[in-house]
Coordinates of C-alpha atoms in Angstrom, one line a residue:
X202 CA -41.4 -4.9 -6.4
X203 CA -39.1 -2.0 -5.8
X204 CA -36.8 -3.3 -8.6
X205 CA -39.7 -3.5 -11.0
X206 CA -40.9 0.0 -10.1
X207 CA -37.4 1.4 -10.8
X208 CA -37.2 -0.3 -14.2
X209 CA -34.7 -2.9 -13.3
X210 CA -35.1 -6.4 -14.8
X211 CA -33.6 -9.6 -13.2
X212 CA -31.9 -7.8 -10.3
X213 CA -30.6 -10.9 -8.6
X214 CA -28.7 -11.9 -11.8
X215 CA -27.2 -8.4 -11.8
X216 CA -26.2 -8.8 -8.2
X217 CA -24.5 -12.1 -8.8
X218 CA -22.8 -10.8 -11.9
X219 CA -21.6 -7.7 -10.1
X220 CA -20.1 -9.7 -7.2
X221 CA -18.2 -11.9 -9.7
X222 CA -16.9 -8.9 -11.6
X223 CA -15.8 -7.0 -8.5
X224 CA -13.9 -10.1 -7.3
X225 CA -11.8 -10.1 -10.5
X226 CA -8.3 -8.6 -9.8
X227 CA -7.6 -5.3 -11.4
X228 CA -5.5 -2.1 -10.9
X229 CA -8.1 -0.5 -8.6
X230 CA -8.3 -3.3 -6.0
X231 CA -4.6 -4.0 -6.3
X232 CA -3.8 -0.3 -5.6
X233 CA -6.0 -0.2 -2.5
X234 CA -4.5 -3.4 -1.2
X235 CA -0.9 -2.2 -1.7
X236 CA -1.8 1.2 -0.2
X237 CA -3.2 -0.3 3.0
X238 CA -0.2 -2.6 3.3
X239 CA 2.2 0.4 3.0
X240 CA 0.4 3.1 4.8
X241 CA -2.3 1.6 7.0
X242 CA -6.1 1.5 7.2
X243 CA -6.8 5.2 6.9
X244 CA -4.7 5.5 3.7
X245 CA -6.4 2.4 2.4
X246 CA -9.8 4.0 2.7
X247 CA -8.6 7.2 1.1
X248 CA -7.5 5.1 -1.9
X249 CA -10.9 3.3 -1.8
X250 CA -12.6 6.7 -1.8
X251 CA -10.8 7.5 -5.0
X252 CA -12.0 4.2 -6.5
X253 CA -15.6 5.0 -5.5
X254 CA -15.5 8.4 -7.0
X255 CA -13.8 7.2 -10.2
X256 CA -16.3 4.3 -10.6
X257 CA -19.2 6.7 -10.0
X258 CA -17.9 9.0 -12.7
X259 CA -17.5 6.2 -15.1
X260 CA -21.0 4.9 -14.4
X261 CA -22.4 8.4 -15.0
X262 CA -20.5 8.8 -18.2
X263 CA -21.6 5.3 -19.4
X264 CA -25.2 6.1 -18.7
X265 CA -24.8 9.4 -20.6
X266 CA -23.6 7.5 -23.6
X267 CA -19.8 8.2 -23.5
X268 CA -19.1 4.6 -24.3
X269 CA -21.1 4.9 -27.5
X270 CA -19.0 8.0 -28.3
X271 CA -15.8 6.1 -27.9
X272 CA -17.1 3.4 -30.2
X273 CA -18.2 6.0 -32.8
X274 CA -14.9 7.8 -32.8
X275 CA -12.1 5.2 -32.6
X276 CA -9.3 7.9 -32.5
X277 CA -10.8 9.2 -29.2
X278 CA -10.7 5.7 -27.8
X279 CA -7.1 5.3 -28.8
X280 CA -6.1 8.6 -27.0
X281 CA -7.8 7.6 -23.8
X282 CA -6.5 4.1 -24.0
X283 CA -2.9 5.1 -24.4
X284 CA -3.2 7.7 -21.7
X285 CA -4.4 5.1 -19.3
X286 CA -1.8 2.6 -20.3
X287 CA 1.0 5.2 -19.9
X288 CA -0.2 6.2 -16.4
X289 CA -0.4 2.5 -15.2
X290 CA 3.0 1.9 -16.7
X291 CA 4.4 5.0 -14.9
X292 CA 2.9 3.8 -11.6
X293 CA 4.4 0.3 -12.1
X294 CA 7.9 1.7 -12.9
X295 CA 7.8 4.1 -10.0
X296 CA 6.9 1.2 -7.7
X297 CA 9.7 -0.8 -9.2
X298 CA 12.2 1.9 -8.4
X299 CA 11.0 1.9 -4.8
X300 CA 11.4 -1.8 -4.6
X301 CA 15.0 -1.5 -5.8
X302 CA 15.7 1.1 -3.1
X303 CA 14.2 -1.2 -0.6
X304 CA 16.3 -4.2 -1.7
X305 CA 19.5 -2.1 -1.8
X306 CA 19.0 -1.0 1.8
X307 CA 17.8 -4.4 3.1
X308 CA 20.9 -4.9 5.3
X309 CA 21.1 -1.3 6.5
X310 CA 20.1 -1.2 10.2
X311 CA 19.5 2.6 10.0
X312 CA 17.1 2.4 7.1
X313 CA 13.4 2.8 7.9
X314 CA 11.6 -0.5 8.3
X315 CA 8.3 0.5 6.6
X316 CA 7.8 -0.4 3.0
X317 CA 6.6 3.1 2.1
X318 CA 9.9 4.6 3.0
X319 CA 11.3 3.2 -0.2
X320 CA 8.4 4.5 -2.3
X321 CA 8.8 7.8 -4.1
X322 CA 6.8 10.7 -2.8
X323 CA 4.8 11.0 -6.0
X324 CA 2.8 7.9 -5.1
X325 CA 2.0 9.0 -1.6
X326 CA -1.4 10.6 -2.4
X327 CA -3.7 7.5 -2.5
X328 CA -7.0 9.3 -3.2
X329 CA -5.8 11.1 -6.3
X330 CA -3.8 8.1 -7.5
X331 CA -6.8 5.8 -7.2
X332 CA -9.1 8.3 -8.8
X333 CA -6.8 8.7 -11.9
X334 CA -6.3 4.9 -12.1
X335 CA -10.1 4.5 -12.1
X336 CA -10.8 7.2 -14.6
X337 CA -8.1 6.4 -17.2
X338 CA -9.7 3.1 -18.0
X339 CA -11.9 3.3 -21.2
X340 CA -12.5 -0.5 -21.1
X341 CA -14.3 0.1 -17.8
X342 CA -16.6 2.6 -19.5
X343 CA -17.4 0.2 -22.2
X344 CA -18.0 -2.6 -19.7
X345 CA -20.3 -0.5 -17.5
X346 CA -22.6 0.4 -20.3
X347 CA -22.7 -3.0 -21.9
X348 CA -23.4 -4.6 -18.5
X349 CA -25.9 -2.1 -17.1
X350 CA -28.0 -1.8 -20.2
X351 CA -29.0 -5.5 -19.9
X352 CA -30.8 -4.8 -16.7
X353 CA -32.6 -1.5 -17.5
X354 CA -36.1 -1.6 -19.0
X355 CA -35.9 0.5 -22.1
X356 CA -39.5 1.5 -21.7
X357 CA -39.1 2.9 -18.2
X358 CA -39.8 6.6 -18.0
X359 CA -37.0 7.5 -15.6
X360 CA -33.9 5.4 -16.5
X361 CA -31.7 7.6 -14.3
X362 CA -33.3 6.0 -11.2
X363 CA -32.6 2.5 -12.6
X364 CA -28.9 3.4 -13.2
X365 CA -28.7 5.0 -9.7
X366 CA -29.9 1.8 -8.0
X367 CA -27.6 -0.4 -10.1
X368 CA -24.7 1.9 -9.3
X369 CA -25.4 1.8 -5.6
X370 CA -25.4 -2.0 -5.7
X371 CA -22.1 -2.0 -7.5
X372 CA -20.6 0.5 -5.1
X373 CA -21.8 -1.4 -2.0
X374 CA -20.3 -4.6 -3.4
X375 CA -17.1 -2.8 -4.1
X376 CA -17.0 -1.2 -0.6
X377 CA -17.3 -4.6 1.1
X378 CA -14.6 -6.1 -1.1
X379 CA -12.2 -3.2 -0.7
X380 CA -12.7 -3.2 3.1
X381 CA -11.7 -6.8 3.2
X382 CA -8.6 -6.0 1.1
X383 CA -7.7 -3.0 3.3
X384 CA -7.7 -5.2 6.5
X385 CA -5.8 -7.9 4.6
X386 CA -3.3 -5.2 3.7
X387 CA -2.8 -4.2 7.4
X388 CA -1.9 -7.8 8.1
X389 CA 0.7 -7.7 5.3
X390 CA 2.1 -4.5 6.7
X391 CA 3.1 -6.3 9.9
X392 CA 4.9 -8.8 7.8
X393 CA 6.6 -6.1 5.8
X394 CA 7.9 -4.4 8.9
X395 CA 9.6 -7.5 10.0
X396 CA 10.9 -8.8 6.7
X397 CA 12.5 -6.3 4.4
X398 CA 13.2 -8.8 1.6
X399 CA 9.5 -9.7 1.7
X400 CA 8.6 -6.0 1.4
X401 CA 10.9 -5.5 -1.6
X402 CA 9.6 -8.7 -3.3
X403 CA 5.9 -7.7 -2.7
X404 CA 6.5 -4.3 -4.2
X405 CA 8.2 -5.8 -7.2
X406 CA 5.3 -8.1 -7.7
X407 CA 2.8 -5.3 -7.5
X408 CA 4.9 -3.2 -9.9
X409 CA 5.0 -6.1 -12.4
X410 CA 1.2 -6.4 -12.2
X411 CA 0.7 -2.7 -13.0
X412 CA 3.1 -3.0 -15.9
X413 CA 1.0 -6.0 -17.1
X414 CA -2.2 -4.0 -16.7
X415 CA -0.6 -1.2 -18.8
X416 CA 0.3 -3.6 -21.6
X417 CA -3.2 -5.2 -21.5
X418 CA -4.8 -1.8 -21.8
X419 CA -2.5 -0.6 -24.6
X420 CA -3.4 -3.7 -26.7
X421 CA -7.2 -3.4 -25.9
X422 CA -9.7 -2.7 -28.7
X423 CA -13.2 -1.2 -28.7

C-alpha cells in the first residue's frame, strides 16, 4: 500500500533488481574492500560514506534529468567519460607503484608490515577518493535513470517521493553489501600483515582491475 501511495510500481522486482546490480563488482565496491584491507574498519566506512554520497548525488542528478542532458549533448558525455576514465587509470597506476614498492621491500625486515605503508599518500583519503570515483561515472547516471524510471508511476503527483524511496532502498542494499566487504577486508588485512608477497600481489590485482575499469569507461558509449 505504501509503495502504491508513493507512486512506485512493482517494488519487489525493483528490490531484487537492485540487489543483483549492487552485487556486481565495480570500482566503488572494490575501492571500499581494498581500503578496509589496508587501513581497517574505520577507513572502510569512510570510503563507504564517500560511495553513499556519490550515489546519492548521481540519483538526484538522474532524477533531475542530467542523463537526458548527456544523451542530448554527446560532447558533454565524452568529457565526463574521459575524465572518469583518466581518474580510474590514475588510481590504478598509483596502486601499481605502491605494489612495486611493496614487492621491492618484501625481504627488508625493517620495512613496515602493513600494505598501506607501500601506498602513496595521495590515496590515503578514502572518503574523497570514493566520492570522486562514484561521481566520475557517467554510465552510472545513465543506468540510474533508465532503471528508476521503470518503477515510477508517471501519473503520480509527487515523483520526488518515489525517487526518494527508491534511492533509500538502493542505499540500504549498498550499505549491507559494503559492510560485508569491509569486514572481509579486515580479514584480508591480517593475511597481508603476515605475508608481504600476498600484499603486493593483492595490490597489483586491484590496480589491474582499476585499469580495466578505466579502459571500459573510456570505450563506453551513450
